[in-house]
Short mmCIF file of C-alpha atoms and ligand atoms in Angstrom, two decimals:
data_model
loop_
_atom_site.label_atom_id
_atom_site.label_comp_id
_atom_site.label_asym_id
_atom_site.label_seq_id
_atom_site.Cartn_x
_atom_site.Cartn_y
_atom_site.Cartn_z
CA UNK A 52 -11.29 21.23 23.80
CA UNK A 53 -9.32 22.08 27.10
CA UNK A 54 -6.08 19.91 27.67
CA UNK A 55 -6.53 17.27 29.83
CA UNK A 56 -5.25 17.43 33.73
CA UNK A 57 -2.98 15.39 35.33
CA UNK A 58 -2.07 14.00 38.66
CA UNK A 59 1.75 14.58 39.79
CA UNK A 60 3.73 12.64 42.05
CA UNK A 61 6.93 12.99 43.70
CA UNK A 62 8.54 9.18 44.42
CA UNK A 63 11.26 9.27 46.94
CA UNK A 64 13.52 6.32 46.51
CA UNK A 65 16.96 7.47 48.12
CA UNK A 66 18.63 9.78 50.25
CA UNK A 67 22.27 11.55 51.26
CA UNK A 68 23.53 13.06 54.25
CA UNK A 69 25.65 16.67 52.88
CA UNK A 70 26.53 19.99 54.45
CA UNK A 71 24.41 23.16 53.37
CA UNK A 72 28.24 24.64 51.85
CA UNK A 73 28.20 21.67 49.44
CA UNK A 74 24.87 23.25 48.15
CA UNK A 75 25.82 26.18 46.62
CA UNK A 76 28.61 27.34 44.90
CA UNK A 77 30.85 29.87 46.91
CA UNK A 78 29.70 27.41 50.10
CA UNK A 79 27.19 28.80 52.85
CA UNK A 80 27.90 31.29 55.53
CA UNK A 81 25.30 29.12 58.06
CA UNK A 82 26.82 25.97 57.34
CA UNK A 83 24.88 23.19 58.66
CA UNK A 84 23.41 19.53 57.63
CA UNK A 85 21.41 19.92 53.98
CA UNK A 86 20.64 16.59 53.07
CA UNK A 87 19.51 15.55 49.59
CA UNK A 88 16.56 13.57 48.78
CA UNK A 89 16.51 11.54 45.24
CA UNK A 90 12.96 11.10 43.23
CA UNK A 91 11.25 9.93 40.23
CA UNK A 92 8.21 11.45 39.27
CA UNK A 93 4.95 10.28 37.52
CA UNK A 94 2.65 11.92 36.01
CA UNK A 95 -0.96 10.14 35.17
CA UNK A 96 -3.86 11.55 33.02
CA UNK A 97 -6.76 12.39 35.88
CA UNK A 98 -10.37 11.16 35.75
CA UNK A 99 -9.80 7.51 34.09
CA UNK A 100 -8.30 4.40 35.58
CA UNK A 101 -6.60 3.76 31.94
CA UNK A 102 -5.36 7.06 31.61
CA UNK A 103 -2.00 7.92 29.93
CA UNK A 104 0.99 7.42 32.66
CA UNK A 105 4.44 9.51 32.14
CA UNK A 106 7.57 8.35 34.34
CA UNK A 107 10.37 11.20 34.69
CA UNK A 108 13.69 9.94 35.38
CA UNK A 109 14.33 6.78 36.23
CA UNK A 110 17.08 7.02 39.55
CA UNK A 111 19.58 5.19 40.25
CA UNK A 112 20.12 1.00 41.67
CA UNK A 113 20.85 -0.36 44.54
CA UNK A 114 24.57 -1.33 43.78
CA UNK A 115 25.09 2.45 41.80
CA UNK A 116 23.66 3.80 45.57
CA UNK A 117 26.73 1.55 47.59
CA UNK A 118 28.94 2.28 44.91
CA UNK A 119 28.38 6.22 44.96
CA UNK A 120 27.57 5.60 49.11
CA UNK A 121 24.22 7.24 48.75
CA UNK A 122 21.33 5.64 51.07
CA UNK A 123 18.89 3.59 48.91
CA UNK A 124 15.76 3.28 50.12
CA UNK A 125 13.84 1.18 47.52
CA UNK A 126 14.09 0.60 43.44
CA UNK A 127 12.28 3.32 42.21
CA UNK A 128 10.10 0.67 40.41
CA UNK A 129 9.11 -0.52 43.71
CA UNK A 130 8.37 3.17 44.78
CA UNK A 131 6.00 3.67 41.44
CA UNK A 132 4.27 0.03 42.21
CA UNK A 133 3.26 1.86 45.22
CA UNK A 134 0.82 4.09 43.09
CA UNK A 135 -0.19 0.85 40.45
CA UNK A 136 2.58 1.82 37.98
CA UNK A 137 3.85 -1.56 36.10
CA UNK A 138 7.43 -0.29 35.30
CA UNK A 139 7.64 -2.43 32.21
CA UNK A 140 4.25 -1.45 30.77
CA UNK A 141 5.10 2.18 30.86
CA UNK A 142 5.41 4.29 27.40
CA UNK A 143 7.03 7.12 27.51
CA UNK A 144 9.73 8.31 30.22
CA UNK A 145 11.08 11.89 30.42
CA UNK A 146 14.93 11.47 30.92
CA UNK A 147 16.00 15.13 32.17
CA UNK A 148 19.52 14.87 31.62
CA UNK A 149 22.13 11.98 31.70
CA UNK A 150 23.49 12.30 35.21
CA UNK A 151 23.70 8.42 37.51
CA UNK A 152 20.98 9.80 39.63
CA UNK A 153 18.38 10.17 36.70
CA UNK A 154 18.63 7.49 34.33
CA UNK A 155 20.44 4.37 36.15
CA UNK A 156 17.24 2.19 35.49
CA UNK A 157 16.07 2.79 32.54
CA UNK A 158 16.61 -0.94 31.40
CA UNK A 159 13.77 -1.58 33.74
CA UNK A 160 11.70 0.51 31.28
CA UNK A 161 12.00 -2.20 28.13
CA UNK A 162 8.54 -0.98 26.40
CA UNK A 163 9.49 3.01 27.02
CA UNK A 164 10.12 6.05 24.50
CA UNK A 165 12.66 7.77 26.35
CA UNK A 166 12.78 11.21 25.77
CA UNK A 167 15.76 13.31 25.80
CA UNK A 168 17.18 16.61 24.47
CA UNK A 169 19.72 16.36 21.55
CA UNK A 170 22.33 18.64 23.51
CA UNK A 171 22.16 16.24 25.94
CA UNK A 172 23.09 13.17 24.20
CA UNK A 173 25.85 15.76 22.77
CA UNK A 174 27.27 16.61 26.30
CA UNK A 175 27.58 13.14 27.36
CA UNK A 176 28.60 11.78 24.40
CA UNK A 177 31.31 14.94 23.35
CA UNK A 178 34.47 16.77 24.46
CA UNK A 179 33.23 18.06 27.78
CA UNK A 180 33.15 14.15 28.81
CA UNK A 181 37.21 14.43 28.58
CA UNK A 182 37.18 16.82 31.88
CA UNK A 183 36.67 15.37 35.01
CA UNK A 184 35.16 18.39 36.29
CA UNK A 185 32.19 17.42 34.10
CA UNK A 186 32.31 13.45 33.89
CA UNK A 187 31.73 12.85 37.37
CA UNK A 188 28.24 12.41 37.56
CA UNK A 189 27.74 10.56 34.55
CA UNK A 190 28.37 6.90 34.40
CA UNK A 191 29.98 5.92 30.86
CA UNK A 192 27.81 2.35 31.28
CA UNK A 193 24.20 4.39 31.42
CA UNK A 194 26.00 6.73 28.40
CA UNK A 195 26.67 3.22 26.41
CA UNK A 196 23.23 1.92 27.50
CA UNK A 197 21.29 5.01 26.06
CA UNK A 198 23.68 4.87 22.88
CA UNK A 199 22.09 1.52 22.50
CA UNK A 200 19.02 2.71 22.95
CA UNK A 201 19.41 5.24 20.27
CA UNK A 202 20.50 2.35 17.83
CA UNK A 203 16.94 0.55 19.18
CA UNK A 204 14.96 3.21 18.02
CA UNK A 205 13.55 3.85 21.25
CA UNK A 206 14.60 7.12 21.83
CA UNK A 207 12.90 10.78 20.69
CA UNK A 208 14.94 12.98 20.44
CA UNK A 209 13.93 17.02 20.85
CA UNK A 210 15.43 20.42 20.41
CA UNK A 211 14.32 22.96 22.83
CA UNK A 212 10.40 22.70 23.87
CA UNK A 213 8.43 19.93 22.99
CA UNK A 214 4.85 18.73 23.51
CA UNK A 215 4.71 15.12 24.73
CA UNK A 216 1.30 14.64 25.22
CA UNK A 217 -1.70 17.11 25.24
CA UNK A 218 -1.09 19.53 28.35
CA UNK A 219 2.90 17.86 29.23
CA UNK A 220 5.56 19.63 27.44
CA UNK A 221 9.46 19.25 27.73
CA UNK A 222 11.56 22.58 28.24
CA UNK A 223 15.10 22.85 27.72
CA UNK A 224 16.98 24.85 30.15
CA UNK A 225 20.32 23.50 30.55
CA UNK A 226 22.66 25.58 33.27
CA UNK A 227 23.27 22.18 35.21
CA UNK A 228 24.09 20.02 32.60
CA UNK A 229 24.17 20.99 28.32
CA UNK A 230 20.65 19.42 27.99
CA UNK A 231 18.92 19.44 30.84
CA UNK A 232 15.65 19.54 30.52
CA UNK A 233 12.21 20.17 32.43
CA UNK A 234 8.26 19.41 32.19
CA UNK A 235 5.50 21.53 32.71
CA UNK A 236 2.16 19.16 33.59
CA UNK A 237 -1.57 20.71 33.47
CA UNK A 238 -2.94 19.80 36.80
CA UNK A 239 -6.10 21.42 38.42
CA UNK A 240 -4.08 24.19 39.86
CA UNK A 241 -2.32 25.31 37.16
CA UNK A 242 0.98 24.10 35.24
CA UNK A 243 3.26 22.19 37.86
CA UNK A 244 7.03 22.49 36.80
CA UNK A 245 9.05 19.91 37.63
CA UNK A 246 12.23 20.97 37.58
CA UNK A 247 14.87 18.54 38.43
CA UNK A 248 18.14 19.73 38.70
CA UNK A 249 17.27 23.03 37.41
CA UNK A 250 17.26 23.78 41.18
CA UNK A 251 18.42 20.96 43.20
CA UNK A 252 16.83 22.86 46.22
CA UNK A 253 14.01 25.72 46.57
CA UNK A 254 16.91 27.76 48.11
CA UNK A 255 19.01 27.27 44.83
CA UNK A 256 16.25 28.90 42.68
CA UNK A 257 14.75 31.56 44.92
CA UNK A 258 17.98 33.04 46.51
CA UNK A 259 19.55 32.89 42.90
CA UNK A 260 22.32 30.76 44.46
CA UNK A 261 23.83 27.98 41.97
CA UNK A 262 24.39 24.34 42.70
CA UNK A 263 27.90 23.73 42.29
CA UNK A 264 27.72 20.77 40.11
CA UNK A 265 27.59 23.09 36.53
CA UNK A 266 28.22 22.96 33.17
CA UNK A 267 27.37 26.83 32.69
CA UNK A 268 26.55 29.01 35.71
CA UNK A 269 24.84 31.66 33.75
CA UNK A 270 22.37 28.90 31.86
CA UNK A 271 21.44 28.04 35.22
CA UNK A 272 20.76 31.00 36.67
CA UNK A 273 18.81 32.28 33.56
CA UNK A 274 17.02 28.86 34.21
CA UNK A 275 15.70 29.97 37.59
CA UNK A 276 13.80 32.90 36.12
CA UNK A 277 12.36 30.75 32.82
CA UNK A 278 11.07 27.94 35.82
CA UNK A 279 8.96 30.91 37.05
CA UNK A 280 7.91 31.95 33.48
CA UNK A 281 6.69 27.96 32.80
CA UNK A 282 5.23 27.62 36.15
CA UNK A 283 3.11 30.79 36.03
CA UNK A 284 3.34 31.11 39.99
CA UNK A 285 6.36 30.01 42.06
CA UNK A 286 5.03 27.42 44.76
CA UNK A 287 4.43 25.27 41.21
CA UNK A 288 7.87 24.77 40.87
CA UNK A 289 8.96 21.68 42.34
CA UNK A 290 12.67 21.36 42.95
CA UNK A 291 14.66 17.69 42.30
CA UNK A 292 16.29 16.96 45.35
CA UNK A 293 14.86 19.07 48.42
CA UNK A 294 13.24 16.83 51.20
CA UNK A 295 10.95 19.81 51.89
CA UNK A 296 8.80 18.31 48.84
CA UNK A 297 7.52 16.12 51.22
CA UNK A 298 6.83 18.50 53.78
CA UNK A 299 4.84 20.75 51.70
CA UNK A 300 3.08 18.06 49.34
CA UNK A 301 0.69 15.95 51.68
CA UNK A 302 1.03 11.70 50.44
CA UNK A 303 -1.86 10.37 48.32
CA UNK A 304 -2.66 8.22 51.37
CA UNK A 305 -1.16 7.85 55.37
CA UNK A 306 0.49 4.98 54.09
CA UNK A 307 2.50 6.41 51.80
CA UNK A 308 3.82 9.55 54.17
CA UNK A 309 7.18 10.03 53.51
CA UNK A 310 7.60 8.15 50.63
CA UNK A 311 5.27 9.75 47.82
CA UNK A 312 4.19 13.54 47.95
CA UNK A 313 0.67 14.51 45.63
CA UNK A 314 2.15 17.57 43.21
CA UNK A 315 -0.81 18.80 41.69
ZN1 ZN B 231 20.25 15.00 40.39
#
């Protein structure tokens, strides 16, 4: 029997005004505005109206946006509604790695498995969290809250690749963070990669220029070329914060233009 295929959606729910030399690390020789998008993705078993729904990261809340002076543009719970998604019904959410901007809500989750890579829980939880340099985009109250989590049970755990569900696997790449990890999705044109913050931009990945934010530069550039080995063909990678997502993805309907992008 052939894996079942899935739909794949891009959910916009916030977004920050930077410079292009922010971007990547050395800066940029054409400096110029390179704003940042923020997303959560779902992923929902095609051909049924009951078919298996997979959130990945969760984003970040209102007050985390005003405190961190990002523009927030809706909960991303209100963003999923938009495509019939019942935040608190959902089963199993993909955390890729432990930074504010990908797993702020996840107490707006209560009946999810959240799924996470042991190194990860080790990074944020270790002795690189002593270093500013790599603290700053974690936020010790989500830490706590996924500690508590842990203690629920309602975590699962993996170590390296993983298969989630028939045809959705989790790949550890790490480079950004210790743990980071992506998911590969069988879709109707092939596996769809999404790969978070293993390129924040399609520029990161294809010009082989690194994001500064880093916990090991050559992880993350070996990550670039293992994205293209998972995706099988490079426009099936689909980067975690670049607002041309949108651009190249048409919406599921007019309504939704600028707000959701169809992956698959
Ligand atoms: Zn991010």
């Amino acid at each position: 029997m052939s894996a079942p295929q899935y739909e794949v959606y891009a959910v916009k729910y916030a977004h920050h005004a930077r410079r292009a030399s922010e971007n990547f690390i050395g800066g940029d020789p054409h400096d110029g505005p390179m704003p940042l998008d923020y997303f959560v993705w779902l992923i929902r078993e095609a051909g049924t109206n009951a078919g298996r729904e997979i959130v990945v990261d969760t984003g970040f809340s209102a007050a985390m946006a005003a405190k961190r002076k990002r523009d927030h543009l809706r909960c991303p719970t209100e963003g999923l509604k938009l495509l019939g998604v019942d935040a608190k019904a959902v089963k199993d959410v993909v955390i890729t790695h432990l930074h504010y901007d990908h797993v702020g809500n996840f107490d707006l989750f209560p009946a999810a498995t959240l799924h996470l890579q042991d190194l990860e829980m080790n990074y944020a939880t270790g002795r690189h969290m002593t270093q500013p340099v790599f603290q700053g985009a974690f936020e010790v109250e989500d830490v706590v809250g996924m500690v508590r989590r842990v203690y629920a049970g309602r975590v699962r755990f993996h170590d390296g690749d993983a298969e989630i569900a028939p045809g959705v696997s989790v790949h550890l790449i790490g480079g950004h963070t210790m743990g980071l990890q992506v998911v590969r999705v069988s879709t109707r044109r092939g596996n769809v990669v999404l790969a978070s913050d293993a390129s924040h931009f399609y520029a990161n990945m294809e010009q082989s220029r690194p994001f500064p934010i880093v916990y090991s530069v050559a992880d993350m550039v070996e990550g670039y070329a293992r994205l293209g080995e998972l995706a099988g063909s490079a426009d099936c990678i689909i980067p975690g914060h670049d607002p041309l997502v949108l651009e190249r993805y048409p919406a599921p309907q007019a309504t939704l233009k600028g707000i959701v992008a169809r992956l698959d």
